[in-house]
XYZ file of C-alpha atoms in Angstrom:
700
model
C -76.998 78.741 103.066
C -74.803 76.032 104.225
C -77.479 72.999 102.840
C -76.697 75.412 99.528
C -72.389 75.652 99.403
C -72.590 71.851 100.826
C -74.489 70.702 98.027
C -72.200 73.019 95.437
C -68.980 70.140 97.070
C -70.572 66.393 95.981
C -71.243 68.662 92.747
C -68.094 69.714 91.712
C -66.568 66.743 93.472
C -68.641 64.536 90.902
C -67.235 66.564 88.351
C -64.191 65.941 88.418
C -63.973 62.219 89.320
C -66.037 62.382 85.867
C -63.377 65.063 83.491
C -60.405 62.452 85.608
C -61.885 59.535 83.923
C -62.856 61.107 80.703
C -59.068 62.389 80.635
C -57.984 58.749 81.545
C -59.726 57.762 78.779
C -58.805 60.211 76.313
C -54.739 59.351 77.149
C -54.787 55.597 76.763
C -56.717 55.845 73.868
C -53.873 58.025 72.567
C -52.700 57.285 68.984
C -48.429 56.924 68.523
C -47.852 56.787 64.771
C -50.889 60.225 64.912
C -48.004 61.936 67.337
C -44.341 61.205 65.647
C -45.815 62.937 61.943
C -47.261 65.920 64.199
C -43.126 66.168 65.249
C -42.232 67.164 61.940
C -44.022 70.107 62.086
C -41.760 71.844 64.806
C -38.666 72.431 63.878
C -34.950 72.764 65.797
C -35.863 72.344 70.010
C -39.191 72.527 70.055
C -39.186 68.995 67.590
C -36.665 67.792 70.731
C -38.754 68.872 73.735
C -41.769 67.769 71.789
C -40.220 64.426 71.247
C -39.071 63.731 74.432
C -41.466 65.571 76.532
C -44.207 61.911 74.364
C -41.317 60.029 75.673
C -41.637 60.677 79.379
C -46.063 60.315 78.920
C -45.679 56.879 77.487
C -43.676 55.022 79.423
C -45.669 56.416 82.018
C -49.277 54.809 80.782
C -46.765 52.059 78.812
C -48.020 52.392 76.149
C -45.369 49.865 74.294
C -46.057 51.527 71.590
C -45.012 55.087 72.008
C -42.672 53.724 74.220
C -41.413 52.111 70.739
C -41.839 54.939 67.888
C -40.995 57.880 71.140
C -37.977 56.409 70.936
C -37.215 56.123 67.359
C -37.574 59.406 65.608
C -35.687 61.080 69.112
C -33.115 58.573 67.528
C -33.692 59.597 64.594
C -34.082 63.287 65.034
C -30.906 63.323 66.563
C -29.446 60.872 63.975
C -30.257 64.068 61.281
C -28.848 66.474 63.318
C -25.076 64.426 62.444
C -25.316 63.588 67.056
C -24.166 60.308 66.749
C -23.569 59.840 70.415
C -26.670 61.257 71.385
C -28.425 59.579 68.797
C -26.439 55.826 70.016
C -27.773 56.354 73.284
C -31.777 56.771 71.925
C -31.297 53.797 70.224
C -29.650 51.432 72.437
C -32.065 52.470 75.025
C -35.326 51.695 72.471
C -32.990 47.938 71.873
C -33.719 46.338 75.321
C -36.588 47.503 75.102
C -37.835 45.704 71.842
C -35.956 42.696 72.700
C -38.190 42.808 76.944
C -41.292 42.949 74.179
C -40.100 40.353 71.958
C -40.200 43.022 69.274
C -38.910 41.559 66.088
C -39.356 44.680 63.590
C -38.201 47.468 65.595
C -35.143 45.160 66.920
C -33.861 44.771 63.514
C -34.842 48.440 62.458
C -33.071 49.462 65.259
C -30.443 47.212 64.859
C -29.947 49.738 61.028
C -30.418 52.288 62.913
C -26.998 51.350 65.656
C -25.338 49.838 62.736
C -25.378 53.147 60.896
C -24.689 55.644 63.446
C -22.409 53.573 63.962
C -20.429 53.039 60.717
C -20.610 57.464 60.429
C -18.306 57.625 63.351
C -15.456 55.335 61.584
C -16.862 52.080 64.531
C -16.844 50.292 61.226
C -16.460 45.954 63.636
C -19.710 47.436 65.858
C -21.419 48.939 62.989
C -20.845 45.547 60.942
C -21.990 43.672 64.785
C -25.070 45.605 64.646
C -26.222 45.221 60.539
C -24.725 41.267 61.214
C -27.384 40.336 63.809
C -30.108 42.327 62.270
C -29.201 40.088 59.198
C -30.076 37.112 60.681
C -33.143 37.686 62.639
C -34.347 39.430 59.546
C -36.064 35.882 58.731
C -38.017 36.068 61.922
C -39.520 38.660 61.313
C -42.416 39.496 59.170
C -41.625 42.399 57.412
C -39.377 41.359 54.396
C -38.349 45.503 53.360
C -36.172 44.943 56.646
C -33.541 42.588 55.545
C -33.200 44.893 51.995
C -32.612 47.427 53.961
C -30.185 45.370 56.209
C -28.357 44.558 52.526
C -28.464 48.190 52.124
C -26.878 49.461 55.715
C -24.224 46.200 54.291
C -22.908 48.486 51.565
C -22.548 51.196 52.837
C -20.550 49.933 54.926
C -17.899 48.541 53.118
C -18.273 50.962 50.822
C -16.713 53.548 53.418
C -13.681 50.407 54.133
C -13.490 50.350 49.900
C -14.132 46.356 49.811
C -16.086 47.311 46.833
C -16.616 43.497 45.782
C -18.232 42.772 49.188
C -20.198 45.915 47.907
C -21.548 44.759 44.911
C -22.624 40.983 47.331
C -24.841 43.135 49.563
C -26.457 45.504 47.644
C -26.921 42.528 44.705
C -28.691 40.973 47.270
C -30.482 43.937 48.557
C -32.118 44.603 45.272
C -33.329 40.674 44.950
C -35.268 41.733 48.774
C -36.700 45.282 46.580
C -37.753 43.244 43.210
C -39.127 40.146 45.700
C -41.756 43.228 47.432
C -42.204 45.160 44.011
C -40.314 47.756 46.497
C -39.804 50.289 43.165
C -38.358 53.848 44.814
C -35.717 50.842 46.846
C -35.434 49.200 43.298
C -33.673 52.782 42.065
C -32.162 53.476 44.791
C -30.090 50.520 44.555
C -29.184 50.320 40.683
C -28.484 53.630 40.980
C -25.656 52.997 44.278
C -24.971 49.733 41.814
C -23.926 51.892 39.953
C -21.570 54.186 41.026
C -19.581 50.681 42.907
C -19.364 49.041 39.012
C -17.715 52.436 37.640
C -15.012 53.264 40.707
C -13.883 49.791 39.077
C -14.235 50.831 35.862
C -16.567 48.078 34.931
C -18.575 51.547 33.164
C -20.490 49.257 31.064
C -21.733 47.030 33.341
C -22.672 50.906 35.475
C -24.105 52.377 32.251
C -26.601 48.499 32.464
C -27.589 49.360 36.285
C -28.298 52.964 35.136
C -30.399 52.234 32.613
C -32.097 49.923 34.602
C -32.739 52.795 37.134
C -34.548 54.795 34.672
C -36.359 52.206 33.001
C -38.246 51.203 36.463
C -38.298 54.724 36.975
C -40.305 55.558 33.504
C -42.426 52.574 34.696
C -42.950 55.102 37.991
C -43.451 57.904 35.980
C -40.325 58.957 38.053
C -39.744 61.497 35.326
C -36.703 63.360 37.638
C -35.027 60.402 38.961
C -36.032 58.873 35.136
C -33.607 61.405 33.252
C -31.047 61.537 35.792
C -30.497 57.874 35.976
C -30.318 58.058 32.216
C -27.552 60.961 32.780
C -25.791 58.960 34.709
C -25.344 55.835 31.902
C -24.710 58.245 29.097
C -21.753 59.650 31.458
C -20.579 55.923 31.323
C -21.047 55.289 28.217
C -19.054 58.035 27.435
C -15.493 57.171 29.532
C -16.127 53.624 28.394
C -15.700 55.107 24.429
C -19.701 53.253 22.976
C -19.909 56.978 21.684
C -23.406 56.714 19.601
C -25.047 54.433 22.462
C -24.556 57.809 25.058
C -25.944 60.532 22.236
C -28.404 58.159 21.936
C -29.817 58.065 25.646
C -27.965 62.012 25.962
C -31.078 63.322 23.445
C -33.665 61.137 24.958
C -32.040 62.790 28.281
C -32.703 66.776 25.859
C -36.368 66.164 25.200
C -37.398 65.219 28.436
C -36.055 68.232 30.382
C -37.286 70.748 27.358
C -40.666 70.200 28.413
C -39.777 70.935 32.298
C -38.817 75.333 33.427
C -34.910 72.963 35.141
C -32.733 74.985 33.215
C -29.242 72.924 36.003
C -30.700 69.529 34.238
C -30.669 70.414 30.890
C -27.397 72.562 29.969
C -25.307 69.291 31.798
C -27.328 67.438 29.489
C -25.826 69.402 26.559
C -22.242 69.232 27.838
C -23.137 65.653 28.316
C -23.631 64.814 24.418
C -20.417 67.045 23.831
C -18.510 65.451 25.450
C -19.277 62.708 23.628
C -19.233 64.384 20.075
C -16.251 65.237 21.567
C -15.011 61.606 22.611
C -16.051 61.123 18.192
C -13.919 63.790 16.907
C -10.834 62.240 18.773
C -11.451 59.276 17.111
C -12.373 60.730 13.509
C -11.459 64.099 13.608
C -14.351 65.003 10.795
C -14.902 68.582 10.991
C -19.184 68.062 11.979
C -18.155 65.966 15.050
C -15.967 69.650 16.007
C -18.861 72.121 15.161
C -21.482 69.422 17.068
C -19.109 69.817 20.539
C -18.848 73.471 19.798
C -22.131 73.761 19.358
C -23.809 72.037 22.473
C -21.199 72.484 25.031
C -21.145 76.392 24.380
C -24.707 76.098 24.532
C -24.204 74.334 27.603
C -22.152 77.305 29.065
C -24.811 79.518 28.051
C -27.224 79.289 30.095
C -24.986 77.828 33.329
C -23.901 81.921 32.614
C -26.830 82.951 32.758
C -28.295 80.664 36.044
C -24.906 81.721 37.927
C -23.515 78.052 38.205
C -20.143 78.443 38.572
C -19.463 74.552 39.384
C -21.158 73.347 36.389
C -19.111 76.022 33.447
C -15.865 75.264 35.049
C -17.212 71.096 33.918
C -18.324 73.183 30.548
C -14.363 75.351 30.538
C -12.338 72.503 30.606
C -14.155 70.690 28.635
C -14.512 74.204 25.709
C -9.526 73.424 27.078
C -9.837 70.592 25.385
C -11.475 70.740 22.228
C -9.542 73.657 21.047
C -6.350 72.006 22.497
C -4.872 71.079 19.075
C -6.540 73.504 16.658
C -6.458 77.211 18.870
C -4.522 77.983 21.545
C -5.306 80.648 22.306
C -8.789 80.244 22.888
C -8.105 76.599 24.529
C -5.982 77.692 26.994
C -8.666 81.281 27.638
C -11.366 77.614 29.069
C -8.482 76.573 31.074
C -7.734 79.646 32.813
C -11.641 80.897 33.659
C -11.584 77.137 34.600
C -9.209 77.073 36.582
C -9.969 80.925 37.865
C -13.234 79.046 39.125
C -11.419 75.302 40.708
C -8.509 77.890 42.884
C -12.397 79.834 44.610
C -14.047 76.670 44.718
C -10.694 75.147 47.070
C -11.308 71.855 44.325
C -8.365 69.747 44.281
C -8.859 67.231 41.889
C -10.141 69.472 39.348
C -7.655 72.297 40.102
C -4.832 70.468 39.470
C -6.581 68.191 35.930
C -5.848 71.503 34.974
C -2.132 73.322 36.260
C -1.263 69.988 34.335
C -3.350 71.048 31.319
C -2.244 74.582 30.856
C 1.318 73.388 31.496
C 1.075 71.973 28.789
C -0.208 73.689 26.914
C 2.087 77.065 28.193
C 5.623 75.145 27.016
C 5.726 76.976 23.825
C 4.345 80.753 25.087
C 5.870 81.187 28.059
C 8.401 78.294 30.073
C 8.214 79.957 33.438
C 4.042 80.257 33.250
C 4.129 76.738 31.863
C 6.682 76.078 36.067
C 4.064 77.720 37.753
C 1.561 75.577 37.054
C 3.286 72.256 37.289
C 4.280 73.412 40.732
C 1.081 73.705 42.152
C -0.240 70.382 40.646
C 2.520 68.609 41.843
C 1.783 70.041 45.088
C -2.077 68.860 44.525
C -1.715 65.677 43.629
C 0.535 65.322 46.675
C -3.672 65.602 48.097
C -5.032 62.859 45.875
C -1.496 61.241 45.358
C -2.963 60.475 41.982
C -0.380 57.654 40.276
C -0.886 58.280 37.014
C -1.204 62.099 37.044
C 1.740 62.301 39.074
C 3.558 60.556 36.335
C 1.788 62.913 33.264
C 3.591 65.755 35.621
C 6.812 64.216 36.429
C 7.236 63.695 32.312
C 5.932 68.263 32.323
C 9.233 68.588 34.158
C 11.080 66.188 32.132
C 10.158 68.162 28.519
C 11.113 71.691 30.922
C 14.256 70.505 32.191
C 15.590 68.991 28.308
C 13.916 73.147 27.185
C 15.896 74.113 29.672
C 19.601 71.595 28.661
C 18.922 70.484 31.894
C 20.700 66.727 31.583
C 20.568 65.888 35.143
C 17.150 67.126 35.994
C 15.922 65.432 33.033
C 17.101 62.217 33.395
C 16.049 61.981 37.454
C 11.970 63.374 36.516
C 12.445 60.296 34.339
C 12.913 58.038 36.321
C 10.561 59.167 38.815
C 8.113 58.744 35.739
C 8.604 54.904 35.258
C 8.942 54.531 38.271
C 5.348 55.849 38.799
C 3.984 54.093 35.876
C 4.889 50.371 37.672
C 3.259 51.600 40.365
C 0.334 52.415 38.186
C 0.817 49.634 36.507
C 0.428 47.378 39.599
C -2.778 48.808 41.145
C -3.792 48.644 37.459
C -3.453 45.066 37.465
C -4.719 44.529 41.474
C -7.247 47.090 40.174
C -8.227 45.209 36.986
C -7.738 41.678 38.985
C -10.963 42.842 41.500
C -13.058 43.556 38.501
C -12.006 40.372 37.509
C -13.659 38.471 40.128
C -16.429 41.175 40.812
C -17.054 40.595 36.768
C -17.470 36.682 37.836
C -19.862 37.211 40.579
C -22.227 39.071 38.631
C -22.107 37.228 35.735
C -22.245 34.061 39.139
C -25.249 35.909 40.489
C -27.905 36.291 36.677
C -26.918 32.694 36.145
C -28.640 31.642 39.333
C -31.281 34.305 39.963
C -32.245 32.358 36.029
C -31.563 29.167 37.715
C -34.021 29.879 40.566
C -36.562 31.148 38.437
C -36.498 27.416 37.010
C -37.839 25.111 40.403
C -36.859 23.926 43.204
C -35.879 20.877 42.330
C -33.055 22.012 40.889
C -30.917 23.261 44.081
C -29.010 20.207 43.144
C -27.866 21.479 40.162
C -27.610 25.260 41.123
C -25.248 23.806 44.263
C -22.923 22.279 41.750
C -23.315 25.061 38.959
C -21.964 27.309 41.645
C -18.685 25.073 42.650
C -17.843 24.291 38.887
C -18.688 28.654 37.187
C -16.410 29.294 41.185
C -13.921 27.397 39.312
C -14.366 28.614 36.285
C -12.745 31.901 38.093
C -10.162 29.728 39.218
C -9.750 29.328 36.347
C -10.217 32.358 34.729
C -8.121 34.191 37.061
C -5.553 32.299 36.315
C -5.163 32.779 32.782
C -5.345 35.969 32.941
C -1.891 35.799 35.381
C -0.538 34.266 33.378
C -1.280 36.331 30.104
C -0.475 39.146 31.558
C 3.075 37.973 32.836
C 3.883 36.884 29.189
C 2.215 40.260 27.906
C 5.033 42.018 29.474
C 7.365 39.740 28.713
C 6.253 39.698 24.664
C 6.686 43.870 25.194
C 9.773 42.982 26.731
C 10.470 41.244 23.546
C 8.365 43.322 20.637
C 11.052 46.728 22.191
C 13.968 44.923 21.415
C 13.225 44.086 18.325
C 11.514 47.143 17.500
C 15.405 48.086 18.638
C 17.321 46.377 15.910
C 14.292 47.334 12.656
C 15.663 51.025 13.840
C 19.282 50.697 13.725
C 19.384 48.176 11.009
C 17.105 50.979 8.448
C 19.261 53.111 9.751
C 21.754 51.809 8.880
C 20.690 51.102 5.144
C 20.307 54.427 4.863
C 23.254 56.079 5.298
C 24.634 52.780 3.464
C 22.318 54.272 0.454
C 23.526 57.729 1.403
C 27.724 56.947 1.259
C 26.653 54.957 -1.348
C 25.037 57.396 -3.805
C 28.352 59.643 -2.398
C 30.412 57.528 -4.699
C 28.309 57.209 -7.602
C 28.443 61.645 -7.486
C 32.347 61.166 -7.221
C 32.204 58.573 -10.587
C 30.534 60.944 -11.843
C 32.746 63.813 -11.222
C 35.430 61.929 -12.641
C 34.507 60.531 -15.372
C 33.540 64.367 -15.841
C 36.590 65.854 -15.853
C 38.244 62.900 -18.063
C 35.447 64.349 -20.788
C 36.918 65.050 -24.077
C 33.471 66.640 -25.675
C 32.072 68.890 -23.753
C 28.215 66.950 -24.938
C 29.847 64.469 -22.744
C 30.764 66.456 -19.696
C 27.178 67.772 -20.223
C 25.591 65.070 -20.066
C 27.609 63.625 -17.071
C 27.321 67.183 -15.124
C 23.031 66.732 -16.202
C 23.045 62.703 -15.302
C 24.610 64.184 -11.792
C 22.704 66.772 -11.234
C 19.913 64.052 -10.790
C 21.869 61.779 -8.983
C 22.332 64.623 -6.616
C 18.528 65.250 -5.638
C 19.213 61.225 -4.740
C 20.776 62.693 -2.736
C 19.283 65.385 -0.511
C 16.601 63.332 -0.453
C 18.658 60.316 1.417
C 20.209 62.467 3.683
C 17.197 64.331 4.769
C 16.315 61.372 5.373
C 18.911 59.988 7.677
C 18.850 62.760 9.395
C 14.924 62.065 9.797
C 14.884 58.975 11.390
C 18.261 59.590 13.725
C 16.343 62.576 15.260
C 12.528 60.684 15.642
C 13.446 56.817 16.769
C 9.837 55.684 14.954
C 11.760 56.425 11.599
C 9.942 59.332 10.139
C 9.406 59.055 6.179
C 8.420 63.096 5.600
C 10.893 65.626 4.309
C 11.100 68.608 4.537
C 10.605 69.981 0.607
C 11.903 73.693 1.433
C 14.690 71.771 2.823
C 15.224 69.461 0.803
C 15.045 71.981 -2.945
C 17.388 74.453 -1.365
C 19.747 71.871 -0.996
C 19.355 70.337 -4.681
C 18.943 73.862 -6.483
C 22.457 74.874 -6.541
C 24.212 72.486 -7.785
C 21.678 71.159 -9.887
C 22.101 75.727 -11.218
C 26.226 75.022 -11.253
C 25.243 73.049 -14.385
C 28.089 75.397 -16.881
C 30.626 75.479 -13.550
C 28.664 79.335 -13.875
C 26.884 81.176 -11.268
C 24.083 81.753 -12.060
C 21.573 84.912 -11.862
C 18.349 82.869 -9.665
C 15.921 82.703 -7.263
C 13.714 80.601 -5.866
C 10.813 81.048 -3.040
C 9.179 77.486 -1.292
C 7.511 77.578 2.384
C 7.822 75.005 4.415
C 6.098 71.971 3.683
C 6.311 68.442 4.916
C 5.402 65.455 2.674
C 6.088 61.956 1.795
C 9.692 60.726 0.535
C 8.613 59.787 -1.807
C 6.370 62.491 -3.677
C 9.545 65.021 -2.338
C 11.598 62.886 -4.355
C 9.292 63.766 -8.186
C 9.110 67.443 -6.266
C 12.684 66.994 -6.511
C 12.811 65.722 -9.623
C 10.866 68.140 -11.620
C 13.275 70.782 -10.287
C 16.014 69.650 -10.963
C 14.594 68.951 -15.142
C 13.731 72.651 -14.616
C 16.617 74.379 -13.519
C 18.651 71.546 -17.063
C 16.470 73.367 -19.232
C 16.787 75.996 -17.912
C 20.807 75.648 -18.027
C 20.843 73.935 -21.297
C 17.800 76.091 -23.181
C 16.484 78.874 -21.903
C 20.327 80.811 -21.352
C 21.239 81.012 -25.267
C 17.745 82.317 -25.567
C 18.378 85.144 -23.760
C 17.617 84.428 -20.478
C 19.377 86.160 -17.625
C 16.520 85.367 -14.326
C 15.304 82.516 -13.353
C 12.796 81.546 -10.163
C 10.368 78.441 -8.911
C 8.382 79.449 -5.947
C 6.163 76.520 -4.063
C 4.011 77.075 -1.932
C 0.914 74.670 -0.436
C -2.794 75.575 -0.617
C -6.097 73.756 0.124
C -3.721 70.195 0.068
C -2.508 71.418 -2.922
C 1.637 72.628 -4.112
C 1.301 75.112 -6.016
C 4.536 75.648 -8.671
C 4.961 78.672 -10.310
C 8.613 78.845 -12.694
C 9.302 81.537 -14.828
C 12.673 82.958 -17.229
C 12.285 85.941 -19.601
C 14.086 83.385 -22.457
C 13.489 85.023 -25.633
C 12.367 82.581 -28.172
C 12.683 83.673 -31.328
C 10.540 80.158 -32.559
C 8.259 79.989 -30.480
C 6.930 77.178 -32.652
C 9.445 75.226 -31.752
C 9.059 75.881 -28.549
C 7.984 72.525 -27.511
C 10.650 70.894 -28.762
C 12.857 73.283 -27.403
C 12.511 74.348 -23.809
C 9.553 71.940 -22.803
C 10.683 68.994 -21.103
C 8.635 65.049 -20.766
C 10.477 64.349 -17.849
C 8.527 66.655 -15.938
C 5.573 66.509 -17.782
C 5.542 62.545 -16.662
C 6.434 63.253 -13.920
C 3.725 65.413 -12.693
C 0.682 63.283 -14.641
C 2.775 60.280 -11.542
C 1.389 62.195 -9.084
C -2.002 63.689 -10.916
C -1.395 67.108 -11.085
C -1.696 69.277 -13.995
C 0.360 71.777 -16.258
C 0.187 75.039 -17.687
C 2.922 76.749 -19.706
C 3.152 80.037 -21.391
C 5.879 81.248 -23.472
C 3.864 84.365 -24.383
C 6.860 86.934 -22.177
C 9.546 85.104 -22.062
C 9.113 80.911 -20.091
C 6.966 80.182 -17.424
C 5.454 77.012 -15.417
C 2.538 76.202 -13.954
C 2.416 73.410 -11.207
C -0.455 72.358 -9.201
C 0.486 68.367 -7.477
C -2.392 67.417 -4.865
C -0.762 66.274 -2.161
C -1.432 63.639 0.780
C 0.766 64.215 4.154
């Protein structure tokens, strides 16, 4: 029994030794790459515990690959949770390990991660130091992609520091690296980053090109999601650049692809983009077909966004619809803007809310001044948060308009002065941005030139260096030329403003002298009329004087319009004009006559107004000379506008005894001639009195 027990102990000892030996072999053979992959099966604190346990295990086994991988992904885990300080501690410990092991590849990867975590913490000098260290060592390790990742991280750094020129440079460098490694995914991402930066400098043509290149790569990779997204972004930039036809081409291409995919949100955004492009075409050409197309696509987009409850997306489309109807239907425009306003108000979107408040303030100027003031006050308070000078200038101009409507001249002047000050400051910033954009454009052209030269042969390196110097000199010269041109343009603009003021003053003087001359001429004819011996001569002088009165009335209205409108409009209010000359015409025999004059408010060119005035004058004279002697005691003239034509209806109740002599006695050849000159037509009747129906086409 005792022997049997000893035997069992020995056997158990041997089995334990064998088990320990087998376990040690397994631990030594652990694949920590696989272990790290398994960590993604866990969530939250479970993943953290799992990675920490494997850090300890790798340390106990002194497994170099395990010590690096487990720490790297533990740091990445903290980084994903935005626990950047904890991530830094892990990465700094890892950096020491990689340097002690002289593992350059992992050292560069760790430096990149340290750079990124310091960027997120806004520790920019430290971040730049880590990334520049990574860049200097990236050439010493076998993985060329790490250099591209380093450039990408530097792009994020310079983007956060608002150094757009440097940002574009490093993204261009990253793109070249990823081209060399044939990494299509990173090329697409980098091109999208470049598109964002070009757009920030208003270089929308270059931005659109970047997105289109990304779309081409996505298509080659059969990545339809990225392809559609890049087309969409390219379309936005084309619209901002005024290339609406190209934007529509890309928009319809994206629309056709999305029809095959069940992605309602993207489909609705693309429809809105197409509608925005048609809106641009409509604003340029005022063609009703473009208006109808813009409304169709925007309305379709709105319906889809309503179905999927995309509130923010609805607000953007509603705002576009408000812009579309702003000139043709104020009620609809107000409704669309108001709904967008409510959505952005709930969403606390300051920029969009301010923009919509300004639009509503403009619409309410003629409807409710109190509402306009309230919207404007809200826009003003919101604009302080993002300091948009151009928008603030618009707000000041609206305040000045409200002050003017309230007859508050002192406030009007104050707001206009503030607007001018803001515009000058905004202009200065835009010029600085223009110079920065010019530098970037020149730098981009320079980089393109470098690529072409580098592709030719290595023997051209010296020529490439000379070309760089030459291009740099050209860039400096162009910048100098641009600055001189800006200075010249400002000076020239001031001269043109002064010249325009002189022209307007001269025009005022000419119109005033013309009016005085007509008045003097009328006074002379009145004197001649009083001294005329025969009634026939007196009647003739009076008739001539009434025709001169038509010219005098037009001259008076032109002069008044010129004083009211600085630009010197040549448009006449036909109602005001005819109501000023007809009373004079109806006093040819110095008697008060019964007549009816009804004229709609019609604004037309002065030359057409003059011809119509002469026609009406001639009809009035004919009434007095021919209709009254034939028993007429009632006359009516009516003018209205319909479908781009002026309809003139004249009637008197003359009882003509000799109908055959109607044309000789009543029908005025001057009326026919004037109507023919205006490409109009005349229909006459003498059945129950004398009637003229005259139709004159007009172009405002």
